[in-house]
Amino acid sequence: MNDQAFDTMYQELLGEYEARFPLSGERHARAKSVMVDGGQHTLRLYKPFPVYVTAASGAYIHDVDGHRILDFWQGHFANILGHNPPQVTEAIGEAIANGYGLQTGMVDELAYDLAALICQQTGAERVRFTTSGSLSTMYAVMLSRSYTGRDLVLKVGGGWHGAQPWGLIGVSYGEYGYQAPESEGLPGATFKEAMITRFNDSEALAQMFQEHGDRIACFILEPVIGAGGAIPAKPEYLQLARELTHKHGSLLILDEVISGFRFRAGNVGQMYGITPDLTTLGKIIGGGMPVAAVAGRAEVMTRAGREGGRRVRFDGGTYSAHPASMLAGKTMLKYLVDHEKEVYGRLAELGAQLRPRLEQIFADRGILARCTGYPNEAVKGSSLAIVHFPVRPDVEVDSPDVAEDPACCMLQVREQVLKLALLLHDVYTVHGLGALSTAHTETDLEHLYRACEHVAQRLRGPLANMY
Ligand SMILES: Cc1ncc(COP(=O)(O)O)c(C=O)c1O
């Protein structure tokens, strides 16, 4: 890459962005005086400042500067039907109008309804709700460590399971790969208790279990890795993960916070023919409200309950099984179950159009771009798409390290340039695009293609003669 041309282009982008979103800039300067970095969640707080949202509907958000922006982030991938699906907003509005308690701190039938739907659609025997994916993965790890009486947690490099002690290791790619802890302030032992293996690398996994199998409490991974690059596990890799965890008495946790109900009306484990011990869920199952869950084998789950001696304190939670959230989740999942063919068929169709078209748009302008999110033999049809910019044509993005290693892909083009350049054309993306919802139309995709043509044109200079 021509570094000087790249820097010049990036500075120009920043200037154009600041000029196009002045009120967002003002709001953000104010926000920084009362919130750390001006807000929550680093992904939302991109540089130079984020767009400030005023309204959201279907495939679009509106911002304080008066733009109508096509959104592929869709609430951290939660909004599979787009923003504010009327099914959900009407159900909540009606329930509250009829006197339904917003937050009671007591039990009602809705939690049963949602849990029963999750069991029916995933094959889990027991469910317990919490309020974030991070909590669900943390509790799943605690259950595994209690059940096996072991300490070691195995995860894949680049796998994001939320900000909890065992999840804050091996997420960011650095000079030494994925080893470093992501945060200060963690319990001292956590780093010694987590091991990292390479996603989709069967040989590395077999070796890990051969060397440490009798100490591994659980192997936690996403069947379709999300933040790590929208990459589905190879079927033989997931099969091996199940075989090795069985053989060594470890538990298999499939983190389906993103993939759950994203590719079918249920978990992705089933699409691979895999029954995990525990599945973690979040995002879509809340129907736009903060709901997450651990679902799995009764024998493991009951350790959190009286029957299991409450050995694992997976309880409490002022807002756990929050009534309005349970209603939103139930309404969403019921809709997805009742319209499964239609919803997932449509998403698969749009995804199949989108990915090759994006690659072609960049290729036509001499830029190598590879989309991930393609389906495979197990995951048939996908609504995910991330654009990577490999440095050579032979780079296969089959694991997060490939997407993040500067010797393989230009991460800053994906994360910094693509994002700002697309926002100048009223398209919101994260990590190199995002997810489709049923609210997106072919016309919306045409808008995205036009925007990508402009971006590709911009990138031509800095990336000229580099392959
Ligand atoms: C796979 C996966 N697991 C866990 C989490 C954490 O979920 P939450 O942000 O709800 O805490 C995320 C969040 O993006 C995720 O993608």
Short mmCIF file of C-alpha atoms and ligand atoms in Angstrom, two decimals:
data_model
loop_
_atom_site.label_atom_id
_atom_site.label_comp_id
_atom_site.label_asym_id
_atom_site.label_seq_id
_atom_site.Cartn_x
_atom_site.Cartn_y
_atom_site.Cartn_z
CA MET A 1 0.00 0.00 0.00
CA ASN A 2 1.12 3.55 -0.71
CA ASP A 3 1.21 4.80 2.92
CA GLN A 4 1.43 8.48 2.12
CA ALA A 5 -1.47 8.36 -0.32
CA PHE A 6 -3.41 6.35 2.25
CA ASP A 7 -2.83 8.92 5.01
CA THR A 8 -3.81 11.77 2.72
CA MET A 9 -6.99 9.97 1.74
CA TYR A 10 -7.83 9.23 5.38
CA GLN A 11 -7.31 12.86 6.43
CA GLU A 12 -9.59 13.96 3.58
CA LEU A 13 -12.21 11.48 4.72
CA LEU A 14 -12.08 12.82 8.28
CA GLY A 15 -12.52 16.38 7.04
CA GLU A 16 -15.48 15.48 4.83
CA TYR A 17 -17.06 13.47 7.63
CA GLU A 18 -16.76 16.35 10.12
CA ALA A 19 -18.29 18.71 7.59
CA ARG A 20 -21.20 16.37 6.86
CA PHE A 21 -22.13 15.58 10.48
CA PRO A 22 -21.56 18.87 12.40
CA LEU A 23 -24.36 18.41 14.95
CA SER A 24 -23.21 14.90 15.78
CA GLY A 25 -19.75 16.39 16.36
CA GLU A 26 -21.23 18.94 18.78
CA ARG A 27 -23.29 16.33 20.63
CA HIS A 28 -20.25 14.14 21.02
CA ALA A 29 -18.05 16.91 22.43
CA ARG A 30 -20.76 17.46 25.07
CA ALA A 31 -21.17 13.73 25.77
CA LYS A 32 -17.47 13.35 26.53
CA SER A 33 -17.82 15.68 29.51
CA VAL A 34 -20.08 13.22 31.34
CA MET A 35 -19.44 9.76 29.87
CA VAL A 36 -16.13 7.98 29.38
CA ASP A 37 -15.21 8.53 25.74
CA GLY A 38 -18.69 10.01 25.34
CA GLY A 39 -20.65 6.79 25.59
CA GLN A 40 -20.77 3.04 25.96
CA HIS A 41 -19.36 0.26 23.80
CA THR A 42 -16.20 1.07 21.87
CA LEU A 43 -17.69 -0.17 18.59
CA ARG A 44 -20.19 2.69 18.68
CA LEU A 45 -17.55 5.30 19.48
CA TYR A 46 -15.55 5.30 16.28
CA LYS A 47 -13.37 8.26 15.29
CA PRO A 48 -13.69 11.16 14.81
CA PHE A 49 -17.14 10.87 16.49
CA PRO A 50 -20.26 8.77 15.97
CA VAL A 51 -23.48 9.83 14.25
CA TYR A 52 -26.16 10.67 16.83
CA VAL A 53 -29.38 8.79 16.16
CA THR A 54 -32.82 10.37 16.51
CA ALA A 55 -35.09 7.68 15.05
CA ALA A 56 -34.99 4.18 13.57
CA SER A 57 -37.33 2.21 11.37
CA GLY A 58 -36.85 -0.87 9.19
CA ALA A 59 -33.53 -0.68 7.33
CA TYR A 60 -32.85 2.96 8.24
CA ILE A 61 -31.84 5.26 11.06
CA HIS A 62 -32.14 9.06 11.14
CA ASP A 63 -29.51 11.31 12.70
CA VAL A 64 -29.39 14.77 14.28
CA ASP A 65 -27.95 16.27 11.09
CA GLY A 66 -31.02 15.20 9.14
CA HIS A 67 -29.59 12.23 7.26
CA ARG A 68 -31.48 9.03 6.55
CA ILE A 69 -28.87 6.30 6.85
CA LEU A 70 -29.08 2.74 5.55
CA ASP A 71 -28.08 0.53 8.45
CA PHE A 72 -26.26 -2.81 8.26
CA TRP A 73 -25.39 -2.87 11.95
CA GLN A 74 -29.01 -3.33 12.99
CA GLY A 75 -28.59 -3.05 16.73
CA HIS A 76 -25.47 -5.22 17.07
CA PHE A 77 -27.16 -7.81 14.75
CA ALA A 78 -30.19 -8.09 17.05
CA ASN A 79 -32.72 -6.67 14.59
CA ILE A 80 -33.28 -9.50 12.15
CA LEU A 81 -36.61 -7.94 11.09
CA GLY A 82 -35.12 -4.43 10.93
CA HIS A 83 -35.58 -1.60 13.43
CA ASN A 84 -38.80 -1.43 15.45
CA PRO A 85 -40.65 -4.36 13.87
CA PRO A 86 -44.37 -3.58 14.33
CA GLN A 87 -45.06 -7.12 15.59
CA VAL A 88 -42.92 -6.38 18.65
CA THR A 89 -43.67 -2.69 19.24
CA GLU A 90 -47.44 -3.31 18.98
CA ALA A 91 -47.33 -6.27 21.36
CA ILE A 92 -45.45 -4.22 23.97
CA GLY A 93 -47.63 -1.11 23.52
CA GLU A 94 -50.81 -3.16 23.84
CA ALA A 95 -49.61 -5.06 26.89
CA ILE A 96 -48.59 -1.92 28.78
CA ALA A 97 -51.86 -0.18 27.81
CA ASN A 98 -53.69 -3.18 29.28
CA GLY A 99 -51.89 -2.80 32.58
CA TYR A 100 -49.07 -5.25 32.11
CA GLY A 101 -46.22 -4.59 34.57
CA LEU A 102 -43.11 -3.14 32.98
CA GLN A 103 -40.82 -4.44 35.71
CA THR A 104 -42.34 -6.52 38.49
CA GLY A 105 -39.47 -8.55 39.94
CA MET A 106 -41.93 -11.45 40.12
CA VAL A 107 -42.73 -14.36 37.87
CA ASP A 108 -45.21 -14.53 35.04
CA GLU A 109 -46.01 -16.88 32.18
CA LEU A 110 -44.04 -15.02 29.55
CA ALA A 111 -40.67 -16.30 30.75
CA TYR A 112 -42.09 -19.82 30.45
CA ASP A 113 -43.37 -19.10 26.93
CA LEU A 114 -39.99 -17.82 25.76
CA ALA A 115 -38.02 -20.59 27.48
CA ALA A 116 -40.34 -23.25 26.03
CA LEU A 117 -39.85 -21.82 22.53
CA ILE A 118 -36.07 -21.87 22.99
CA CYS A 119 -36.11 -25.50 24.21
CA GLN A 120 -38.40 -26.53 21.36
CA GLN A 121 -36.23 -24.87 18.71
CA THR A 122 -32.78 -25.76 20.05
CA GLY A 123 -33.26 -29.11 21.78
CA ALA A 124 -32.07 -27.67 25.11
CA GLU A 125 -33.56 -29.18 28.27
CA ARG A 126 -33.32 -26.14 30.54
CA VAL A 127 -32.97 -22.40 30.05
CA ARG A 128 -32.03 -19.60 32.40
CA PHE A 129 -32.29 -15.97 31.36
CA THR A 130 -29.96 -13.12 31.97
CA THR A 131 -29.59 -9.62 30.53
CA SER A 132 -26.46 -9.74 28.39
CA GLY A 133 -24.49 -12.13 26.24
CA SER A 134 -21.43 -11.43 28.39
CA LEU A 135 -23.22 -12.70 31.47
CA SER A 136 -24.53 -15.75 29.64
CA THR A 137 -21.05 -16.82 28.49
CA MET A 138 -19.61 -16.13 31.95
CA TYR A 139 -22.28 -18.28 33.61
CA ALA A 140 -21.81 -21.03 31.01
CA VAL A 141 -18.09 -21.12 31.83
CA MET A 142 -18.83 -21.18 35.58
CA LEU A 143 -21.28 -24.07 35.08
CA SER A 144 -18.65 -25.99 33.08
CA ARG A 145 -15.94 -25.45 35.65
CA SER A 146 -18.26 -26.57 38.42
CA TYR A 147 -19.55 -29.61 36.50
CA THR A 148 -16.11 -30.87 35.49
CA GLY A 149 -14.21 -29.75 38.59
CA ARG A 150 -11.57 -28.35 36.23
CA ASP A 151 -10.17 -24.87 35.66
CA LEU A 152 -9.02 -24.54 32.05
CA VAL A 153 -11.17 -22.69 29.54
CA LEU A 154 -10.32 -23.17 25.88
CA LYS A 155 -11.37 -20.51 23.41
CA VAL A 156 -10.43 -19.51 19.88
CA GLY A 157 -8.20 -16.56 19.06
CA GLY A 158 -10.33 -13.63 17.89
CA GLY A 159 -13.48 -15.06 19.48
CA TRP A 160 -15.54 -12.39 21.25
CA HIS A 161 -17.71 -13.71 24.08
CA GLY A 162 -18.28 -10.41 25.82
CA ALA A 163 -16.50 -8.50 28.56
CA GLN A 164 -16.23 -11.16 31.25
CA PRO A 165 -13.05 -12.58 32.80
CA TRP A 166 -12.58 -15.64 30.57
CA GLY A 167 -13.76 -13.75 27.52
CA LEU A 168 -11.20 -10.97 27.86
CA ILE A 169 -8.31 -13.04 26.66
CA GLY A 170 -7.16 -13.65 23.11
CA VAL A 171 -9.52 -11.25 21.37
CA SER A 172 -7.20 -8.67 19.76
CA TYR A 173 -4.48 -9.74 17.39
CA GLY A 174 -1.09 -8.37 18.40
CA GLU A 175 2.60 -8.83 17.87
CA TYR A 176 2.47 -12.24 19.56
CA GLY A 177 -0.83 -13.34 18.09
CA TYR A 178 -3.79 -13.73 20.42
CA GLN A 179 -2.30 -14.41 23.84
CA ALA A 180 -2.41 -11.14 25.76
CA PRO A 181 -5.13 -10.37 28.33
CA GLU A 182 -7.41 -7.64 26.98
CA SER A 183 -7.89 -5.82 30.25
CA GLU A 184 -6.29 -4.85 33.49
CA GLY A 185 -8.13 -5.59 36.69
CA LEU A 186 -8.93 -9.24 35.94
CA PRO A 187 -8.63 -11.87 38.68
CA GLY A 188 -4.98 -12.92 38.71
CA ALA A 189 -5.58 -16.53 37.78
CA THR A 190 -7.77 -15.87 34.76
CA PHE A 191 -4.93 -15.59 32.30
CA LYS A 192 -3.48 -18.92 33.46
CA GLU A 193 -6.91 -20.52 33.18
CA ALA A 194 -7.63 -19.63 29.57
CA MET A 195 -5.99 -21.20 26.54
CA ILE A 196 -6.25 -20.07 22.96
CA THR A 197 -6.53 -22.24 19.87
CA ARG A 198 -6.85 -21.29 16.20
CA PHE A 199 -10.38 -21.25 14.75
CA ASN A 200 -11.02 -23.85 12.04
CA ASP A 201 -7.64 -25.50 12.65
CA SER A 202 -8.37 -29.17 13.43
CA GLU A 203 -4.73 -30.10 13.90
CA ALA A 204 -4.17 -27.37 16.51
CA LEU A 205 -7.34 -28.43 18.33
CA ALA A 206 -6.35 -32.10 18.41
CA GLN A 207 -2.94 -31.18 19.77
CA MET A 208 -4.45 -28.92 22.43
CA PHE A 209 -6.65 -31.73 23.72
CA GLN A 210 -3.83 -34.25 23.52
CA GLU A 211 -1.66 -32.05 25.74
CA HIS A 212 -4.23 -30.53 28.12
CA GLY A 213 -7.48 -32.50 27.59
CA ASP A 214 -7.73 -33.79 31.16
CA ARG A 215 -7.58 -30.20 32.50
CA ILE A 216 -10.00 -28.55 30.08
CA ALA A 217 -13.36 -27.67 31.64
CA CYS A 218 -14.88 -26.37 28.42
CA PHE A 219 -14.25 -25.38 24.87
CA ILE A 220 -16.26 -22.27 24.00
CA LEU A 221 -16.62 -21.09 20.43
CA GLU A 222 -19.08 -19.58 17.98
CA PRO A 223 -20.22 -21.99 15.26
CA VAL A 224 -20.23 -18.98 12.94
CA ILE A 225 -17.64 -16.58 14.26
CA GLY A 226 -19.11 -13.07 14.27
CA ALA A 227 -16.89 -10.15 15.30
CA GLY A 228 -13.93 -12.36 14.34
CA GLY A 229 -14.94 -12.10 10.68
CA ALA A 230 -18.33 -13.71 9.83
CA ILE A 231 -16.69 -17.09 9.21
CA PRO A 232 -18.62 -20.35 9.62
CA ALA A 233 -16.83 -23.26 11.25
CA LYS A 234 -15.85 -26.03 8.87
CA PRO A 235 -18.22 -28.94 9.59
CA GLU A 236 -15.33 -31.34 10.27
CA TYR A 237 -13.84 -28.84 12.75
CA LEU A 238 -17.01 -28.59 14.81
CA GLN A 239 -17.48 -32.35 14.63
CA LEU A 240 -13.95 -32.79 15.97
CA ALA A 241 -14.66 -30.27 18.74
CA ARG A 242 -17.64 -32.39 19.81
CA GLU A 243 -15.69 -35.65 19.64
CA LEU A 244 -12.70 -34.33 21.58
CA THR A 245 -14.77 -32.68 24.31
CA HIS A 246 -16.71 -35.95 24.74
CA LYS A 247 -13.56 -38.03 24.80
CA HIS A 248 -11.82 -35.85 27.38
CA GLY A 249 -14.83 -35.18 29.61
CA SER A 250 -14.90 -31.45 28.79
CA LEU A 251 -18.04 -29.50 27.97
CA LEU A 252 -18.71 -27.94 24.59
CA ILE A 253 -20.25 -24.46 24.78
CA LEU A 254 -21.56 -23.07 21.51
CA ASP A 255 -21.76 -19.31 21.83
CA GLU A 256 -24.75 -18.50 19.64
CA VAL A 257 -25.29 -14.96 20.86
CA ILE A 258 -25.00 -13.86 17.20
CA SER A 259 -25.79 -17.07 15.31
CA GLY A 260 -28.82 -18.17 17.36
CA PHE A 261 -31.98 -17.55 15.26
CA ARG A 262 -29.84 -15.77 12.65
CA PHE A 263 -29.68 -18.65 10.13
CA ARG A 264 -32.77 -20.65 11.11
CA ALA A 265 -35.47 -20.40 13.77
CA GLY A 266 -33.20 -22.02 16.31
CA ASN A 267 -29.54 -22.70 17.00
CA VAL A 268 -26.85 -23.30 14.40
CA GLY A 269 -25.50 -26.31 16.32
CA GLN A 270 -28.42 -28.30 14.89
CA MET A 271 -27.47 -27.31 11.33
CA TYR A 272 -24.11 -28.97 11.96
CA GLY A 273 -25.78 -32.00 13.60
CA ILE A 274 -23.99 -31.11 16.85
CA THR A 275 -25.54 -31.19 20.31
CA PRO A 276 -23.49 -28.96 22.60
CA ASP A 277 -23.64 -29.25 26.36
CA LEU A 278 -24.53 -25.59 26.66
CA THR A 279 -25.59 -22.90 24.21
CA THR A 280 -25.43 -19.19 24.97
CA LEU A 281 -27.98 -16.93 23.33
CA GLY A 282 -28.67 -13.19 23.15
CA LYS A 283 -29.37 -10.47 20.58
CA ILE A 284 -32.23 -11.78 18.38
CA ILE A 285 -33.93 -13.69 21.21
CA GLY A 286 -34.71 -10.37 22.91
CA GLY A 287 -36.67 -8.97 19.97
CA GLY A 288 -34.85 -5.64 20.49
CA MET A 289 -34.80 -5.82 24.29
CA PRO A 290 -31.93 -6.91 26.58
CA VAL A 291 -32.40 -10.66 26.88
CA ALA A 292 -29.75 -13.37 26.92
CA ALA A 293 -29.81 -16.96 28.05
CA VAL A 294 -27.89 -20.12 28.76
CA ALA A 295 -29.65 -23.20 27.42
CA GLY A 296 -28.52 -26.79 27.66
CA ARG A 297 -28.43 -30.15 29.37
CA ALA A 298 -30.52 -30.35 32.52
CA GLU A 299 -27.75 -32.19 34.36
CA VAL A 300 -25.39 -29.23 33.89
CA MET A 301 -27.93 -26.42 34.15
CA THR A 302 -29.44 -27.65 37.41
CA ARG A 303 -26.20 -26.90 39.22
CA ALA A 304 -27.53 -23.33 39.23
CA GLY A 305 -30.72 -24.44 40.99
CA ARG A 306 -31.88 -25.96 44.25
CA GLU A 307 -31.86 -29.48 42.83
CA GLY A 308 -28.14 -29.06 42.12
CA GLY A 309 -27.40 -27.47 45.50
CA ARG A 310 -27.07 -23.99 43.94
CA ARG A 311 -23.42 -24.76 43.46
CA VAL A 312 -23.18 -22.13 40.73
CA ARG A 313 -24.63 -18.77 41.68
CA PHE A 314 -26.19 -18.14 38.32
CA ASP A 315 -29.07 -16.31 39.93
CA GLY A 316 -30.07 -12.83 40.98
CA GLY A 317 -30.46 -10.13 38.39
CA THR A 318 -32.90 -7.27 39.06
CA TYR A 319 -33.84 -7.20 35.41
CA SER A 320 -33.49 -10.92 34.63
CA ALA A 321 -36.57 -12.20 32.75
CA HIS A 322 -37.77 -8.60 32.62
CA PRO A 323 -41.47 -8.81 31.66
CA ALA A 324 -41.50 -6.42 28.69
CA SER A 325 -38.31 -8.04 27.39
CA MET A 326 -39.79 -11.52 27.71
CA LEU A 327 -42.79 -10.34 25.71
CA ALA A 328 -40.59 -8.84 23.01
CA GLY A 329 -38.51 -12.02 22.84
CA LYS A 330 -41.50 -14.30 22.72
CA THR A 331 -43.16 -12.21 20.00
CA MET A 332 -39.98 -12.22 17.94
CA LEU A 333 -39.25 -15.93 18.25
CA LYS A 334 -42.85 -16.92 17.62
CA TYR A 335 -42.79 -14.83 14.45
CA LEU A 336 -39.52 -16.42 13.32
CA VAL A 337 -40.83 -19.93 14.00
CA ASP A 338 -44.12 -19.26 12.19
CA HIS A 339 -42.40 -17.60 9.20
CA GLU A 340 -39.17 -19.58 9.14
CA LYS A 341 -39.08 -20.43 5.43
CA GLU A 342 -40.05 -16.95 4.34
CA VAL A 343 -37.66 -15.06 6.65
CA TYR A 344 -34.54 -17.19 6.24
CA GLY A 345 -35.21 -17.85 2.55
CA ARG A 346 -35.39 -14.13 1.89
CA LEU A 347 -32.26 -13.37 3.95
CA ALA A 348 -30.34 -16.12 2.14
CA GLU A 349 -31.45 -14.74 -1.22
CA LEU A 350 -30.34 -11.19 -0.40
CA GLY A 351 -27.04 -12.45 1.05
CA ALA A 352 -26.36 -14.50 -2.09
CA GLN A 353 -26.80 -11.37 -4.23
CA LEU A 354 -24.82 -9.11 -1.95
CA ARG A 355 -21.49 -10.87 -1.33
CA PRO A 356 -20.29 -11.60 -4.91
CA ARG A 357 -21.55 -8.23 -6.08
CA LEU A 358 -19.44 -6.39 -3.51
CA GLU A 359 -16.34 -8.37 -4.48
CA GLN A 360 -17.00 -7.56 -8.12
CA ILE A 361 -17.43 -3.83 -7.52
CA PHE A 362 -13.95 -3.62 -5.98
CA ALA A 363 -12.42 -6.02 -8.52
CA ASP A 364 -13.71 -3.86 -11.39
CA ARG A 365 -11.62 -1.03 -9.98
CA GLY A 366 -8.49 -3.11 -9.49
CA ILE A 367 -8.98 -3.69 -5.75
CA LEU A 368 -8.84 -7.10 -4.17
CA ALA A 369 -11.79 -7.54 -1.81
CA ARG A 370 -13.04 -10.79 -0.27
CA CYS A 371 -16.38 -11.12 1.37
CA THR A 372 -16.91 -13.52 4.24
CA GLY A 373 -20.29 -14.65 5.47
CA TYR A 374 -20.80 -17.15 2.65
CA PRO A 375 -22.80 -20.22 3.64
CA ASN A 376 -21.21 -23.68 3.71
CA GLU A 377 -22.38 -27.33 3.66
CA ALA A 378 -23.94 -26.96 7.11
CA VAL A 379 -25.11 -23.34 7.23
CA LYS A 380 -27.30 -23.08 4.20
CA GLY A 381 -27.98 -19.45 3.42
CA SER A 382 -26.49 -16.51 5.25
CA SER A 383 -27.37 -12.89 5.94
CA LEU A 384 -23.85 -11.91 7.10
CA ALA A 385 -21.29 -10.09 4.99
CA ILE A 386 -17.91 -8.60 5.83
CA VAL A 387 -15.57 -7.12 3.25
CA HIS A 388 -11.87 -7.82 3.78
CA PHE A 389 -9.00 -6.34 1.78
CA PRO A 390 -6.36 -9.06 1.35
CA VAL A 391 -2.84 -8.13 0.36
CA ARG A 392 -2.53 -11.10 -2.04
CA PRO A 393 -5.02 -13.06 -4.13
CA ASP A 394 -4.19 -16.39 -2.40
CA VAL A 395 -5.29 -15.23 1.09
CA GLU A 396 -8.20 -17.36 2.37
CA VAL A 397 -10.05 -15.68 5.23
CA ASP A 398 -10.99 -18.82 7.17
CA SER A 399 -9.95 -17.73 10.67
CA PRO A 400 -9.92 -14.38 12.54
CA ASP A 401 -6.11 -14.21 12.56
CA VAL A 402 -6.08 -14.07 8.75
CA ALA A 403 -8.46 -11.09 8.79
CA GLU A 404 -6.34 -9.26 11.36
CA ASP A 405 -2.77 -10.13 10.42
CA PRO A 406 -1.25 -7.22 8.42
CA ALA A 407 0.68 -9.80 6.39
CA CYS A 408 -2.69 -11.08 5.09
CA CYS A 409 -5.31 -8.29 5.14
CA MET A 410 -5.42 -4.51 5.42
CA LEU A 411 -7.53 -4.17 8.54
CA GLN A 412 -7.40 -0.37 8.64
CA VAL A 413 -8.98 -0.17 5.19
CA ARG A 414 -11.91 -2.26 6.44
CA GLU A 415 -12.24 -0.62 9.86
CA GLN A 416 -11.41 3.01 9.20
CA VAL A 417 -11.71 3.86 5.53
CA LEU A 418 -14.68 1.76 4.48
CA LYS A 419 -16.68 2.85 7.50
CA LEU A 420 -16.24 6.61 7.09
CA ALA A 421 -16.34 6.54 3.30
CA LEU A 422 -19.66 4.64 3.32
CA LEU A 423 -21.11 7.00 5.93
CA LEU A 424 -20.44 9.86 3.53
CA HIS A 425 -22.98 8.05 1.32
CA ASP A 426 -25.43 7.42 4.18
CA VAL A 427 -24.56 3.77 4.80
CA TYR A 428 -23.74 2.56 8.32
CA THR A 429 -21.48 -0.46 8.70
CA VAL A 430 -19.36 -2.02 11.43
CA HIS A 431 -16.32 -4.28 10.95
CA GLY A 432 -16.61 -4.08 7.16
CA LEU A 433 -20.38 -4.30 6.69
CA GLY A 434 -22.68 -6.35 8.93
CA ALA A 435 -25.97 -8.18 8.64
CA LEU A 436 -29.04 -8.05 6.47
CA SER A 437 -32.52 -7.90 7.92
CA THR A 438 -35.82 -8.68 6.25
CA ALA A 439 -36.38 -4.89 6.11
CA HIS A 440 -33.58 -4.52 3.53
CA THR A 441 -34.71 -4.49 -0.08
CA GLU A 442 -33.00 -4.87 -3.44
CA THR A 443 -33.27 -1.07 -3.81
CA ASP A 444 -31.36 -0.66 -0.54
CA LEU A 445 -28.67 -2.99 -1.83
CA GLU A 446 -28.41 -0.91 -5.01
CA HIS A 447 -27.79 2.12 -2.77
CA LEU A 448 -25.01 0.20 -1.03
CA TYR A 449 -23.46 -0.85 -4.36
CA ARG A 450 -23.37 2.77 -5.60
CA ALA A 451 -21.74 3.82 -2.32
CA CYS A 452 -19.14 1.03 -2.62
CA GLU A 453 -18.35 2.12 -6.17
CA HIS A 454 -17.42 5.56 -4.81
CA VAL A 455 -15.31 4.01 -2.06
CA ALA A 456 -13.52 1.74 -4.52
CA GLN A 457 -12.77 4.76 -6.68
CA ARG A 458 -11.22 6.50 -3.67
CA LEU A 459 -9.12 3.49 -2.77
CA ARG A 460 -7.67 3.12 -6.25
CA GLY A 461 -4.82 5.58 -5.70
CA PRO A 462 -3.53 4.36 -2.33
CA LEU A 463 -3.85 0.69 -3.32
CA ALA A 464 -2.51 1.08 -6.87
CA ASN A 465 0.17 -1.45 -7.92
CA MET A 466 0.17 -3.27 -4.62
CA TYR A 467 -0.81 -6.83 -5.59
C1 LIG B 1 -20.64 -14.16 20.11
C2 LIG B 1 -20.89 -13.19 21.20
N1 LIG B 1 -20.92 -13.61 22.46
C3 LIG B 1 -21.17 -12.77 23.48
C4 LIG B 1 -21.36 -11.44 23.26
C5 LIG B 1 -21.62 -10.51 24.40
O1 LIG B 1 -22.96 -10.11 24.38
P1 LIG B 1 -23.41 -8.73 25.07
O2 LIG B 1 -22.83 -7.63 24.25
O3 LIG B 1 -24.91 -8.80 25.01
O4 LIG B 1 -22.90 -8.76 26.46
C6 LIG B 1 -21.35 -10.94 21.95
C7 LIG B 1 -21.59 -9.51 21.69
O5 LIG B 1 -21.44 -8.99 20.63
C8 LIG B 1 -21.10 -11.83 20.89
O6 LIG B 1 -21.02 -11.41 19.63
#
